[in-house]
CSV table of C-alpha atoms and ligand atoms in Angstrom, one decimal:
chain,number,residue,atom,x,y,z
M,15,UNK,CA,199.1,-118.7,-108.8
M,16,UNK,CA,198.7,-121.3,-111.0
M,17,UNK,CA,202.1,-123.7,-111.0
M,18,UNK,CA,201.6,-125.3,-114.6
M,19,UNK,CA,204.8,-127.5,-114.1
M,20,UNK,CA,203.0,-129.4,-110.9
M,21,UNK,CA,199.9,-129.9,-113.0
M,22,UNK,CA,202.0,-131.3,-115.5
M,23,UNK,CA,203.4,-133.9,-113.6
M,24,UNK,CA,199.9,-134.8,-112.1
M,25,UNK,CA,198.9,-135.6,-115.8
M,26,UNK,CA,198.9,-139.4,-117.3
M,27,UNK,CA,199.7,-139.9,-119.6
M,28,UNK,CA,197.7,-142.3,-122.0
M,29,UNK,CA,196.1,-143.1,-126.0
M,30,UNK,CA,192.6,-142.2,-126.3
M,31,UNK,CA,190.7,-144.1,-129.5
M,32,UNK,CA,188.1,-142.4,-131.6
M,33,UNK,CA,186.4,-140.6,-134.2
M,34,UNK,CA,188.3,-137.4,-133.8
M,35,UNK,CA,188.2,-133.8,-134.5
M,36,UNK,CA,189.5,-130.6,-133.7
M,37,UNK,CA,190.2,-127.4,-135.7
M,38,UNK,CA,194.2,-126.1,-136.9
M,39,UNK,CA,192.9,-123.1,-138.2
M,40,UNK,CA,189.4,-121.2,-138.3
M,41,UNK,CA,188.9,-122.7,-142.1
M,42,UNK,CA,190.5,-126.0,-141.4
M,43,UNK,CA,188.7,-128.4,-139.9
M,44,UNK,CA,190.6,-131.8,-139.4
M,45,UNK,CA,188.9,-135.4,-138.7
M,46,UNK,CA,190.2,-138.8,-138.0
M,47,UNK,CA,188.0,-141.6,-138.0
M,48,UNK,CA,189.1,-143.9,-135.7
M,49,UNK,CA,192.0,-142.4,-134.7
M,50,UNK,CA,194.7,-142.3,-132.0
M,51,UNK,CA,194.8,-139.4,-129.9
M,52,UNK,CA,198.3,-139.8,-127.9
M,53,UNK,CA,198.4,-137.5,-124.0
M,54,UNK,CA,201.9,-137.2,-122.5
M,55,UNK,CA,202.5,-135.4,-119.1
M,56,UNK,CA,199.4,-133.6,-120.0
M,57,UNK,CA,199.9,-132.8,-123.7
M,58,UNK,CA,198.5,-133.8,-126.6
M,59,UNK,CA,201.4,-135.3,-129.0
M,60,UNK,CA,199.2,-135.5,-131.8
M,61,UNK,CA,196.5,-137.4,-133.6
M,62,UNK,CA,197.5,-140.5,-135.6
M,63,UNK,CA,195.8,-143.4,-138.0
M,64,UNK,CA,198.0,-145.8,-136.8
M,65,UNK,CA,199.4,-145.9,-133.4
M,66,UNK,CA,203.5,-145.1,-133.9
M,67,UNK,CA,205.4,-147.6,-132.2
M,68,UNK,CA,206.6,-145.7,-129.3
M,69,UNK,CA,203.5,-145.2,-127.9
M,70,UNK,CA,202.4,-148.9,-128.7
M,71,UNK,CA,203.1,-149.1,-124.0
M,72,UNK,CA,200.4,-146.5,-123.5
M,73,UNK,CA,197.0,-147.6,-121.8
M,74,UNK,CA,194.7,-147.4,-124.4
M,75,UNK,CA,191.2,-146.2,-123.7
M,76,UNK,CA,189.1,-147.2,-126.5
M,77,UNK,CA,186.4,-144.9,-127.2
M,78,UNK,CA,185.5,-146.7,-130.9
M,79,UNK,CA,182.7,-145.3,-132.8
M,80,UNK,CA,182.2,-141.9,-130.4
M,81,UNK,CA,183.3,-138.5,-131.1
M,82,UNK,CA,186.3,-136.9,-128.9
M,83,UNK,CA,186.5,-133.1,-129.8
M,84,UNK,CA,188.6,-130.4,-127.9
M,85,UNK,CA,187.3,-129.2,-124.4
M,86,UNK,CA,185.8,-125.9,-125.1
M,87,UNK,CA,186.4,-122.9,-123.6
M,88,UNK,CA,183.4,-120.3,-122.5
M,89,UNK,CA,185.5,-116.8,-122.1
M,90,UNK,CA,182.6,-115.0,-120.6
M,91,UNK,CA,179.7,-116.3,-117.7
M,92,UNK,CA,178.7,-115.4,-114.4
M,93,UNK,CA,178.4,-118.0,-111.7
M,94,UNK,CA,176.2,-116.1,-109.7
M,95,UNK,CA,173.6,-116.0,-112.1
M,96,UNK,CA,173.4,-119.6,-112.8
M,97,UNK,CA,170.4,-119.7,-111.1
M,98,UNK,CA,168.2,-117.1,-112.1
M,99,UNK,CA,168.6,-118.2,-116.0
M,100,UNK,CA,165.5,-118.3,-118.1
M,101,UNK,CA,164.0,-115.5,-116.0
M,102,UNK,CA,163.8,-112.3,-116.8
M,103,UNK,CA,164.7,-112.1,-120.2
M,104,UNK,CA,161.7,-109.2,-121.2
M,105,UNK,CA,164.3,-106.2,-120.5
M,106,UNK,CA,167.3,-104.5,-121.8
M,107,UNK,CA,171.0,-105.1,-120.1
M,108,UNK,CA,170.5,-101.7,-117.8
M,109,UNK,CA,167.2,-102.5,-116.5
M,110,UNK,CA,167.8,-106.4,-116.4
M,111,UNK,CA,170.9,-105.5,-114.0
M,112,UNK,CA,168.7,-103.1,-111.6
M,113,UNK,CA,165.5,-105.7,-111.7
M,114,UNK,CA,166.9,-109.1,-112.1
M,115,UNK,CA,170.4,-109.3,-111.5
M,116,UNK,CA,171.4,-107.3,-108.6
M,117,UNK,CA,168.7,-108.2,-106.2
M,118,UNK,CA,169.9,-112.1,-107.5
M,119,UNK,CA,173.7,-111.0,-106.8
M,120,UNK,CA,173.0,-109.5,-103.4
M,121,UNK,CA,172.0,-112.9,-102.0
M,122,UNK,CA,175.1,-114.3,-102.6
M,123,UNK,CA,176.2,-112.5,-98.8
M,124,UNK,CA,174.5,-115.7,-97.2
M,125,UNK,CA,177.2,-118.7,-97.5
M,126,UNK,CA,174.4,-121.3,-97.6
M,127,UNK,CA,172.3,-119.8,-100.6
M,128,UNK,CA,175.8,-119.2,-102.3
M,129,UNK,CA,177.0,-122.8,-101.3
M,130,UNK,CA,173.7,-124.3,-102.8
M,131,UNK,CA,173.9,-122.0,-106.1
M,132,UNK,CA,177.5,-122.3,-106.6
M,133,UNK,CA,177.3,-126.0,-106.4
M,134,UNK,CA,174.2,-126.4,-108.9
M,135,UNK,CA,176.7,-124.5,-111.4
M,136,UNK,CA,179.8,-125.8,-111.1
M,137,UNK,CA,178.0,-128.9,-111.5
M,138,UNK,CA,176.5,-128.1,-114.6
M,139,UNK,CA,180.1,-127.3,-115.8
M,140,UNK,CA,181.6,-130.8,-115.1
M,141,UNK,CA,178.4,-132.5,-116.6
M,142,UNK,CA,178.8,-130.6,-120.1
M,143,UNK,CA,182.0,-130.0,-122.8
M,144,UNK,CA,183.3,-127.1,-121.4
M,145,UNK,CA,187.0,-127.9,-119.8
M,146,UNK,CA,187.9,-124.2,-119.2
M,147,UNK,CA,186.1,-121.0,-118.5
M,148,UNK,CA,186.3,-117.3,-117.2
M,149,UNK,CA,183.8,-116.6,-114.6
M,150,UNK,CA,182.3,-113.4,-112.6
M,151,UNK,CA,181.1,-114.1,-109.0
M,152,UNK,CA,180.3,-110.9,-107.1
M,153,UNK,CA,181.1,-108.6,-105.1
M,154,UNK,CA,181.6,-110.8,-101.8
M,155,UNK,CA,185.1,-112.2,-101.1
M,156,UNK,CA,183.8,-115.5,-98.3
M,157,UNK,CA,181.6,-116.3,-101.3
M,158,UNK,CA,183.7,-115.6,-104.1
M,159,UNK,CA,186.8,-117.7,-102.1
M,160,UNK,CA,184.1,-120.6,-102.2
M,161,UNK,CA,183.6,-120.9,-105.9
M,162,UNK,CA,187.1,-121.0,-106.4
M,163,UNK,CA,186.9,-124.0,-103.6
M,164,UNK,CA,184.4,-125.8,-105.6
M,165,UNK,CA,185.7,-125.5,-109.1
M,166,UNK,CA,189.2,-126.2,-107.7
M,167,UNK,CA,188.2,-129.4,-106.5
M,168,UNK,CA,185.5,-130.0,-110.1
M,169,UNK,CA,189.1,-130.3,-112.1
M,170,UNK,CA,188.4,-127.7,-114.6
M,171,UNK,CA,190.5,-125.0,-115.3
M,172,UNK,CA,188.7,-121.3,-114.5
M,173,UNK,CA,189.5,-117.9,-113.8
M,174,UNK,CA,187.3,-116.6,-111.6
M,175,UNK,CA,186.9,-112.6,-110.3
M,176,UNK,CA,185.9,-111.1,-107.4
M,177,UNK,CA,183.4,-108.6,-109.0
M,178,UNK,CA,184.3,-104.4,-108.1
M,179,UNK,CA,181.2,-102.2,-108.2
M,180,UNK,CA,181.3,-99.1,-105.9
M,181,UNK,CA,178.9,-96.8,-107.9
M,182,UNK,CA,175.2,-97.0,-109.2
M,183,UNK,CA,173.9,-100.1,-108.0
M,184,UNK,CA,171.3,-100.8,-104.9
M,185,UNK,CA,173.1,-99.9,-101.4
M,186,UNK,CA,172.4,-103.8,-100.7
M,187,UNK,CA,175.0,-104.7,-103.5
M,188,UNK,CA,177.2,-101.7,-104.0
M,189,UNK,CA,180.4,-101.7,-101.8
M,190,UNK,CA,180.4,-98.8,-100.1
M,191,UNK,CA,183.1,-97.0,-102.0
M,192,UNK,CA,186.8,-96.9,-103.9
M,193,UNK,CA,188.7,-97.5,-100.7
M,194,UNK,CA,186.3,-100.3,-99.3
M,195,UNK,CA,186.1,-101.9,-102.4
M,196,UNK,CA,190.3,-102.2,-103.0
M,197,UNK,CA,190.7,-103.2,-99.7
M,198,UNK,CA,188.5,-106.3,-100.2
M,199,UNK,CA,190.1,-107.2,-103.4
M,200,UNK,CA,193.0,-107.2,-101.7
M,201,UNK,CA,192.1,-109.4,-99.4
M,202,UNK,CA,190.8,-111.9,-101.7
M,203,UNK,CA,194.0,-112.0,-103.8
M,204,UNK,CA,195.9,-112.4,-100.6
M,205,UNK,CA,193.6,-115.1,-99.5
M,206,UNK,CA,193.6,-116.8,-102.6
M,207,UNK,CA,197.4,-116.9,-103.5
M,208,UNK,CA,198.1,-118.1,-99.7
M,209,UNK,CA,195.8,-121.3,-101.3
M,210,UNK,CA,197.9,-121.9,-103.8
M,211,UNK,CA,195.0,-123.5,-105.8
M,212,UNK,CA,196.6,-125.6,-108.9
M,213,UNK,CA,193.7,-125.0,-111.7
M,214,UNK,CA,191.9,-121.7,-110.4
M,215,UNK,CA,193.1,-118.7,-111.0
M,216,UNK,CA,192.1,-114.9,-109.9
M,217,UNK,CA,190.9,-112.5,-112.9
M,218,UNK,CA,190.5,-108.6,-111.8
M,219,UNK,CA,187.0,-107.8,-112.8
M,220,UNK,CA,185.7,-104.3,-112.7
M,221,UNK,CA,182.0,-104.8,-113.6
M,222,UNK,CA,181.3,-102.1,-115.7
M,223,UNK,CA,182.4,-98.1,-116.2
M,224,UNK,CA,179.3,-97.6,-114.7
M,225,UNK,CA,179.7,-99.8,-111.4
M,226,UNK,CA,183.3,-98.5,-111.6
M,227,UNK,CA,184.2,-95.2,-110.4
M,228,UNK,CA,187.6,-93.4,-111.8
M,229,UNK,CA,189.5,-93.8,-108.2
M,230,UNK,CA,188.5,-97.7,-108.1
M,231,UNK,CA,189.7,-98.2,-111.9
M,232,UNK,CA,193.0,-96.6,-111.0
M,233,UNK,CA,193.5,-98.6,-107.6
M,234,UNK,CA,192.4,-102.2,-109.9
M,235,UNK,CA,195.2,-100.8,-112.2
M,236,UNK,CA,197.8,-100.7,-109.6
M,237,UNK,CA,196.8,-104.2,-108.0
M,238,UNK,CA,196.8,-105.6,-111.7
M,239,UNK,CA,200.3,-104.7,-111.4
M,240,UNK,CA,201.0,-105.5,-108.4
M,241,UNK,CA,199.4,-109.2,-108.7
M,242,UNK,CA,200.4,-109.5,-112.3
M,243,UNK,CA,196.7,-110.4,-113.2
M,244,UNK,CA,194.4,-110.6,-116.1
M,245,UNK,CA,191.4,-108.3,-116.1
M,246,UNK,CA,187.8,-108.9,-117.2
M,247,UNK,CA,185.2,-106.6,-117.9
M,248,UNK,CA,182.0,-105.5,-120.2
M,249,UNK,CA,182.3,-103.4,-123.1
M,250,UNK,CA,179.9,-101.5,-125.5
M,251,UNK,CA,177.2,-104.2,-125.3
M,252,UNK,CA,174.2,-101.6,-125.4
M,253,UNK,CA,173.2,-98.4,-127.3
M,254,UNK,CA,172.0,-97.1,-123.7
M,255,UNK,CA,174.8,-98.4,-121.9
M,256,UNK,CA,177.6,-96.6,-124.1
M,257,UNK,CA,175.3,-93.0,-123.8
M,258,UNK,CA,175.6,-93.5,-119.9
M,259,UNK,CA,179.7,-94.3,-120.7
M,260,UNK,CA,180.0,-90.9,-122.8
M,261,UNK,CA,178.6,-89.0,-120.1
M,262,UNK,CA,180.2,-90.4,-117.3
M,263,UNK,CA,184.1,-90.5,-119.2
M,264,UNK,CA,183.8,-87.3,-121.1
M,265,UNK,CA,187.9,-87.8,-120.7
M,266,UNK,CA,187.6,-91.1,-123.3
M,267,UNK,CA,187.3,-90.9,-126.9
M,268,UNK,CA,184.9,-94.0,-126.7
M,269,UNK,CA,184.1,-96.5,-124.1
M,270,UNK,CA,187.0,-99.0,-124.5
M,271,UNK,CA,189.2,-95.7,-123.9
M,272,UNK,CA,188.1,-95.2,-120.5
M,273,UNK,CA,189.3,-98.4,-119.7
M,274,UNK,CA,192.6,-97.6,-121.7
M,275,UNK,CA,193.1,-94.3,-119.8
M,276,UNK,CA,192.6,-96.2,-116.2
M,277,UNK,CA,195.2,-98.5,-116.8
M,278,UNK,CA,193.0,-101.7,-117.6
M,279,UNK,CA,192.8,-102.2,-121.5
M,280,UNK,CA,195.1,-105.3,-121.9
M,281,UNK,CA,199.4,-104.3,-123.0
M,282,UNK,CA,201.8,-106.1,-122.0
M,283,UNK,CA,201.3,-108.0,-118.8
M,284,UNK,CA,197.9,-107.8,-118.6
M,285,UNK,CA,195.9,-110.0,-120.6
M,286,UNK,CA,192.6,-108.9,-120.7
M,287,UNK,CA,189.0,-109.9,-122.0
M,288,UNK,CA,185.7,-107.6,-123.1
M,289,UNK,CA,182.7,-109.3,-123.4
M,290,UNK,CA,179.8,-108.3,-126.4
M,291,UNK,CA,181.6,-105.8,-128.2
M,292,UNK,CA,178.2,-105.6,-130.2
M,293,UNK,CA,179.1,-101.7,-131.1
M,294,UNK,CA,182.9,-101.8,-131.3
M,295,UNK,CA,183.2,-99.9,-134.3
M,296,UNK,CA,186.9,-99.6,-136.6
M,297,UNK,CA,188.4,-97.2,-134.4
M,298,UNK,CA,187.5,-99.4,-130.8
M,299,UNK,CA,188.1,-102.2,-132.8
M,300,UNK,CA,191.7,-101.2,-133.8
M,301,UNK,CA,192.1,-100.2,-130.3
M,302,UNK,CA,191.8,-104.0,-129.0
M,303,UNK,CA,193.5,-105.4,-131.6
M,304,UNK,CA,196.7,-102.8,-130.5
M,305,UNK,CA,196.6,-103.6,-127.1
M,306,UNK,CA,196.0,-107.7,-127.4
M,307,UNK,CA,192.5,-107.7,-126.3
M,308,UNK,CA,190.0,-111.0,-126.5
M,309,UNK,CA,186.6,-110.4,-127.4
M,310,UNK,CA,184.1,-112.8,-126.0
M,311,UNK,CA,181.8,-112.9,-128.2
M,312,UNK,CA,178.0,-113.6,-126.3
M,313,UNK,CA,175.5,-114.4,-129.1
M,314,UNK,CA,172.9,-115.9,-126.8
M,315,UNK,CA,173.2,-112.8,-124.0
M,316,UNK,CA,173.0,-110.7,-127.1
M,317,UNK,CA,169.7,-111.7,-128.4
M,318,UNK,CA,168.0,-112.4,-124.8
M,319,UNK,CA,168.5,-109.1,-124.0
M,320,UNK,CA,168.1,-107.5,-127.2
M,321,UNK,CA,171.4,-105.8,-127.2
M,322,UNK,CA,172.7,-106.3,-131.0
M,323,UNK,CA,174.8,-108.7,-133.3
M,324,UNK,CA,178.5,-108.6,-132.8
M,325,UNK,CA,180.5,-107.7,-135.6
M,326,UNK,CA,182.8,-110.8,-135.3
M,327,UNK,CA,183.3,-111.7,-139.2
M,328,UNK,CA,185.0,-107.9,-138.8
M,329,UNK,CA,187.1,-108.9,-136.1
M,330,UNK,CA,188.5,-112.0,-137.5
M,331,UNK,CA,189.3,-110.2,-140.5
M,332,UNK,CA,191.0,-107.5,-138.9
M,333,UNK,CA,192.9,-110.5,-137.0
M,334,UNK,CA,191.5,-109.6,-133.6
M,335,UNK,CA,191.6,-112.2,-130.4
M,336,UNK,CA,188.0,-113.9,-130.3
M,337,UNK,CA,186.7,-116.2,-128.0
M,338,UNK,CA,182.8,-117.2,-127.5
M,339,UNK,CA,181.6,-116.7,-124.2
M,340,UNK,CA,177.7,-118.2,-122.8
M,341,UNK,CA,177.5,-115.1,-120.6
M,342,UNK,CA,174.8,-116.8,-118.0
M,343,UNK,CA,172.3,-115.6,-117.4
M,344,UNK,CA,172.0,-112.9,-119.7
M,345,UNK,CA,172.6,-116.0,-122.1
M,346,UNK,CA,170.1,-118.7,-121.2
M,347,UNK,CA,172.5,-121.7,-121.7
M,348,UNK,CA,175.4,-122.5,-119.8
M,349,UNK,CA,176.2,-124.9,-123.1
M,350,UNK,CA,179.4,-123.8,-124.7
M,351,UNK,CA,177.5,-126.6,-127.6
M,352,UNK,CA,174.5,-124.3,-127.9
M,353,UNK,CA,177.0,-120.8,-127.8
M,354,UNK,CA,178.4,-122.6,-130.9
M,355,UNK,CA,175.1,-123.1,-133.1
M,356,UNK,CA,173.9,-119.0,-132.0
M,357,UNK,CA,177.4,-117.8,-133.0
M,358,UNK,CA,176.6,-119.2,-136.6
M,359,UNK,CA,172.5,-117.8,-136.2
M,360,UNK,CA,173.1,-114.6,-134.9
M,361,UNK,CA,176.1,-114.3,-137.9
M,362,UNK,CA,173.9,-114.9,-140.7
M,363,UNK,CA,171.3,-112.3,-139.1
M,364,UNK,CA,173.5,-109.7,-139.2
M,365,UNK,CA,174.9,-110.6,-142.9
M,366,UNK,CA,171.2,-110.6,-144.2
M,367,UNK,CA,169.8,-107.5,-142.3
M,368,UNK,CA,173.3,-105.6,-141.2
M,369,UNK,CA,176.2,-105.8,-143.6
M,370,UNK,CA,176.0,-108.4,-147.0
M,371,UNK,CA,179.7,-107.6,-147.1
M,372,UNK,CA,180.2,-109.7,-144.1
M,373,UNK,CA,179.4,-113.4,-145.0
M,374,UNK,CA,178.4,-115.5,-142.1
M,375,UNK,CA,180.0,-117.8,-139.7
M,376,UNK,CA,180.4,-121.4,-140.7
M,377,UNK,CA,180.3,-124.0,-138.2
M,378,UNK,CA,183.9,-125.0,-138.7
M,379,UNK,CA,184.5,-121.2,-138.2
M,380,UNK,CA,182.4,-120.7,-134.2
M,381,UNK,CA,183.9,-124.4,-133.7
M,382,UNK,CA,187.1,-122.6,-133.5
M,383,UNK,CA,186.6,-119.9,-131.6
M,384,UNK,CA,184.6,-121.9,-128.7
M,385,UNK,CA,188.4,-124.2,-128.9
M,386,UNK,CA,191.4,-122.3,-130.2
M,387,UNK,CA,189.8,-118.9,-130.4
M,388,UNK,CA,189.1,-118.7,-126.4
M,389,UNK,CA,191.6,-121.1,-125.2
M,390,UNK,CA,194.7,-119.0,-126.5
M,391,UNK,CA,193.6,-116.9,-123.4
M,392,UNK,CA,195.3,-119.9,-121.3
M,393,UNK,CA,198.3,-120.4,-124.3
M,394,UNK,CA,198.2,-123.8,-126.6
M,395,UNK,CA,195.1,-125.2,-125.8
M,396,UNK,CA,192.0,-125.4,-128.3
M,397,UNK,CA,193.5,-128.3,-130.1
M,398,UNK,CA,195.1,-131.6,-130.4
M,399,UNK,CA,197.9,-130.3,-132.3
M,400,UNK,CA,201.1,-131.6,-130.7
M,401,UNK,CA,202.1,-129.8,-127.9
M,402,UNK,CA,198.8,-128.4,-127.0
M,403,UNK,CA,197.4,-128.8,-123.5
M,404,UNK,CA,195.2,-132.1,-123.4
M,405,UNK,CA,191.7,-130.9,-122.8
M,406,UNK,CA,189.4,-133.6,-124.7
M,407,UNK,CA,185.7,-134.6,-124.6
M,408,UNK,CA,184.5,-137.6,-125.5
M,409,UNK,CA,180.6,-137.3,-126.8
M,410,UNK,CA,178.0,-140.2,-127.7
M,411,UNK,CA,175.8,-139.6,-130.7
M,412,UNK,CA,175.3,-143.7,-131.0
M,413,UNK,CA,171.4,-143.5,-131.0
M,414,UNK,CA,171.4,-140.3,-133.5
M,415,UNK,CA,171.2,-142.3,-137.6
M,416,UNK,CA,174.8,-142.3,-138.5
M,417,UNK,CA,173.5,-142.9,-142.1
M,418,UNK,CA,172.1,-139.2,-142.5
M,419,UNK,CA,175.7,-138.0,-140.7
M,420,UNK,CA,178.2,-139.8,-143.3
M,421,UNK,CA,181.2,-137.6,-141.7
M,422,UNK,CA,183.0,-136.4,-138.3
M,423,UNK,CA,182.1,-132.9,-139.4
M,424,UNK,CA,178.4,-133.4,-140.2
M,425,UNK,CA,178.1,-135.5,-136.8
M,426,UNK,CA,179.8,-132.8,-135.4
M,427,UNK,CA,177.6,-130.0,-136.9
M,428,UNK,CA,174.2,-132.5,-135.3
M,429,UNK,CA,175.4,-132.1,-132.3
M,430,UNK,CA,176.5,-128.8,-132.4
M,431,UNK,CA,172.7,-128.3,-133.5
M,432,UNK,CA,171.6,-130.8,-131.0
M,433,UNK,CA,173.3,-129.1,-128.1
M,434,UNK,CA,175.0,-132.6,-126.8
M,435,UNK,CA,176.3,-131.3,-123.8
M,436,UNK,CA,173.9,-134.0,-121.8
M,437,UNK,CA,176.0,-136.5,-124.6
M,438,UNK,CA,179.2,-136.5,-123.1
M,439,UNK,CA,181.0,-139.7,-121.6
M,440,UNK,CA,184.3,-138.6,-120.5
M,441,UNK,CA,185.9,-135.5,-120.2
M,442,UNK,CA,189.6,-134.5,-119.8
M,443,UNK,CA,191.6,-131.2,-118.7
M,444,UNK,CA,195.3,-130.8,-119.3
M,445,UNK,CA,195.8,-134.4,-119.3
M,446,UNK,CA,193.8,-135.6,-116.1
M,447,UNK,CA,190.7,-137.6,-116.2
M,448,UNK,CA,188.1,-135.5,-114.4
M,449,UNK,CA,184.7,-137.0,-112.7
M,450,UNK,CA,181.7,-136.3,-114.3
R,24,GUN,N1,177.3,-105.4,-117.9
R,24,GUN,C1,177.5,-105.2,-116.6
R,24,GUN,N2,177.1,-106.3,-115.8
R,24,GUN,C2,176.6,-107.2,-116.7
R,24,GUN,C3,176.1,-108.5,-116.5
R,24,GUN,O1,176.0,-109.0,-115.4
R,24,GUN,N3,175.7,-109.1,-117.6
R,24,GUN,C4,175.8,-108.6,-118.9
R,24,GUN,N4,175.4,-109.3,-119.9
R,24,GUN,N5,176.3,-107.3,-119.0
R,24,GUN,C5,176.7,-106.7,-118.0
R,25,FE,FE1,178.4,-110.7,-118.7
């Protein structure tokens, strides 16, 4: 388990210079040009014009002139199918799983081809502006155990799940059934608490409903309990998908219900997240928001495989937790940047050809769910508010013409647009200094 106290007192603490900005609310963009962004032990004490005396024996890092924004968070991807992105993006999610990514997945039994995949992503992770994310790996605890090894040792902050399938996948990939498939869990949670890994946590992730038969649901349930765990999983992300749900649950009243009725549909103690949510309609919908459930929203995934547009303008109105997720590989981009700019695309689609009541996302609006949205998952972090959890990223848009970008928030909005995630010069989680 994560031991927040001991990363705490790892943290510097230290005054980071800048052109600043980070969101308080969805609507409320705040910037600070050439401000002073103030870490102590690891949390952010606020963002200042002038540096208040009692900080005046800080270092200072001077980062004049560039752009320091919130880490951001990416609620939903799958490490395991870093390396397949940009391939395969000519089917829907059911045939995609049975063409693409399950054959992909299946490698990952051979430690060397996971070693050299695994590396190659959580490489791509450090290099870009993501601080913190919530990653699938597959069904294989040596390989799974050596993700959480490498992103340990990258500095970010992840939760990563051994994936559960024990139905309708190729006999290559499928665990061979309920039993087999809870014994090896537990023996990854046992292995992985006995590490005691500061910064990487295990998530419970059931793949599907229809990877997950009722008697493995119900045993996840009692090790969620058991482990005090969050849980991950997929819901209603396809028309076909959810048919396939209805006739393997004829017990739920829709498809989050199944998970509800197995134990696994968030409550108290059991944070949990549901990527897509592209067909969550009022009555699911309700059903999240009563039990405390984050959507991660996938807008990428969502158009590359032709699956919908999430009704997220809803869900923020109905107050519902939402987080934005890059969902590799079903999303292209690993870039939490380039999640930011399709969340705002994909919303306008849907107000033009779906709903007129339901205005689009702004920029300030995605901004906050890539920062505060997702990283409420993990508590205050999202923002340099004071008390929050430092997470910071310091970006370089000197060569872009400042004179076309008069403000932080239209610089911010290029290189949203720009996808800067090759742009970034120094990146911090919850308070330390990591290597890029
Ligand atoms: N549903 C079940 N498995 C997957 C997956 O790997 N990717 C996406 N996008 N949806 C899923
Ligand atoms: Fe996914």
């Amino acid at each position: 388990m994560t031991n927040y106290a001991l990363l705490a007192s790892a943290a510097e603490s230290f005054v980071l210079k800048g052109d600043i900005v980070y969101c308080k609310g969805p609507q409320e963009l705040v910037s600070v040009e050439g401000g002073y962004l103030v870490c102590v032990e690891g949390r952010s004490q606020g963002v200042f014009e002038q540096l208040p005396e009692r900080y005046s024996g800080l270092p200072l890092r001077d980062w004049s002139g560039k752009l320091v924004i919130p880490g951001l968070i990416d609620l939903h991807t799958h490490a395991p199918q870093f390396a397949f992105r940009g391939i395969g993006m000519d089917l829907e999610l059911l045939d995609w799983l049975q063409t693409y990514t399950f054959p992909e997945e299946a490698r990952y039994r051979d430690l060397a081809y996971a070693r050299e995949a695994y590396e190659a992503f959580v490489r791509e992770l450090v290099h870009g502006a993501t601080t913190r994310a919530v990653v699938f790996a597959t069904v294989h605890v040596p390989a799974t155990m050596l993700l959480m090894e490498l992103l340990e040792a990258s500095g970010l902050i992840t939760m990563v799940g051994k994936v559960n399938m024990d139905r309708n996948a190729p006999d290559n990939l499928s665990e061979l059934d309920a039993k087999s498939s809870l014994a090896a869990t537990r023996a990854w949670l046992d292995e992985a608490c006995r590490r005691e890994f500061k910064r990487t946590l295990p998530i419970l992730t059931p793949r599907f409903v229809p990877s997950c038969s009722d008697e493995l649901l119900a045993g996840l349930a009692d090790a969620q309990r058991q482990y005090e765990l969050p849980v991950q999983s997929h819901l209603s992300e396809n028309p076909a998908e959810i048919r396939w749900v209805a006739e393997l649950r004829p017990d739920a009243r829709c498809y989050a219900d199944a998970y509800l009725r197995s134990g696994l549909l968030g409550g108290a103690g059991c944070p949990t997240i549901m990527a897509h949510c592209v067909y969550t309609d009022p009555d699911e919908a309700a059903l999240l928001k009563q039990r405390e459930v984050y959507v991660a929203h996938c807008p990428t995934s969502n158009t590359c495989l032709a699956s919908g547009i999430a009704p997220v303008r809803e869900f923020l109105v109905a107050g519902m937790r939402v987080g934005l997720g890059t969902d590799v590989a079903g999303g292209y981009s690993p870039s939490m940047l380039h999640a930011v700019a399709e969340a705002v695309k994909v919303s306008k689609l849907r107000w033009r050809l779906v709903d007129q009541c339901a205005p689009p996302l702004t920029v300030t609006e995605a901004f906050y769910l890539a920062t505060r949205g997702g990283g409420s998952f993990w508590g205050e972090v999202g923002s340099f508010e004071p008390g929050f959890e430092f997470d910071a990223v310091v970006l370089n848009d000197d060569d872009l013409p400042q004179a076309c970008a008069d403000t932080l928030a239209s610089r911010l909005e290029r290189l949203i647009y720009l996808d800067a995630g090759s742009r970034v010069l120094e990146k911090y989680v919850a308070g330390t200094r990591i290597g890029l």
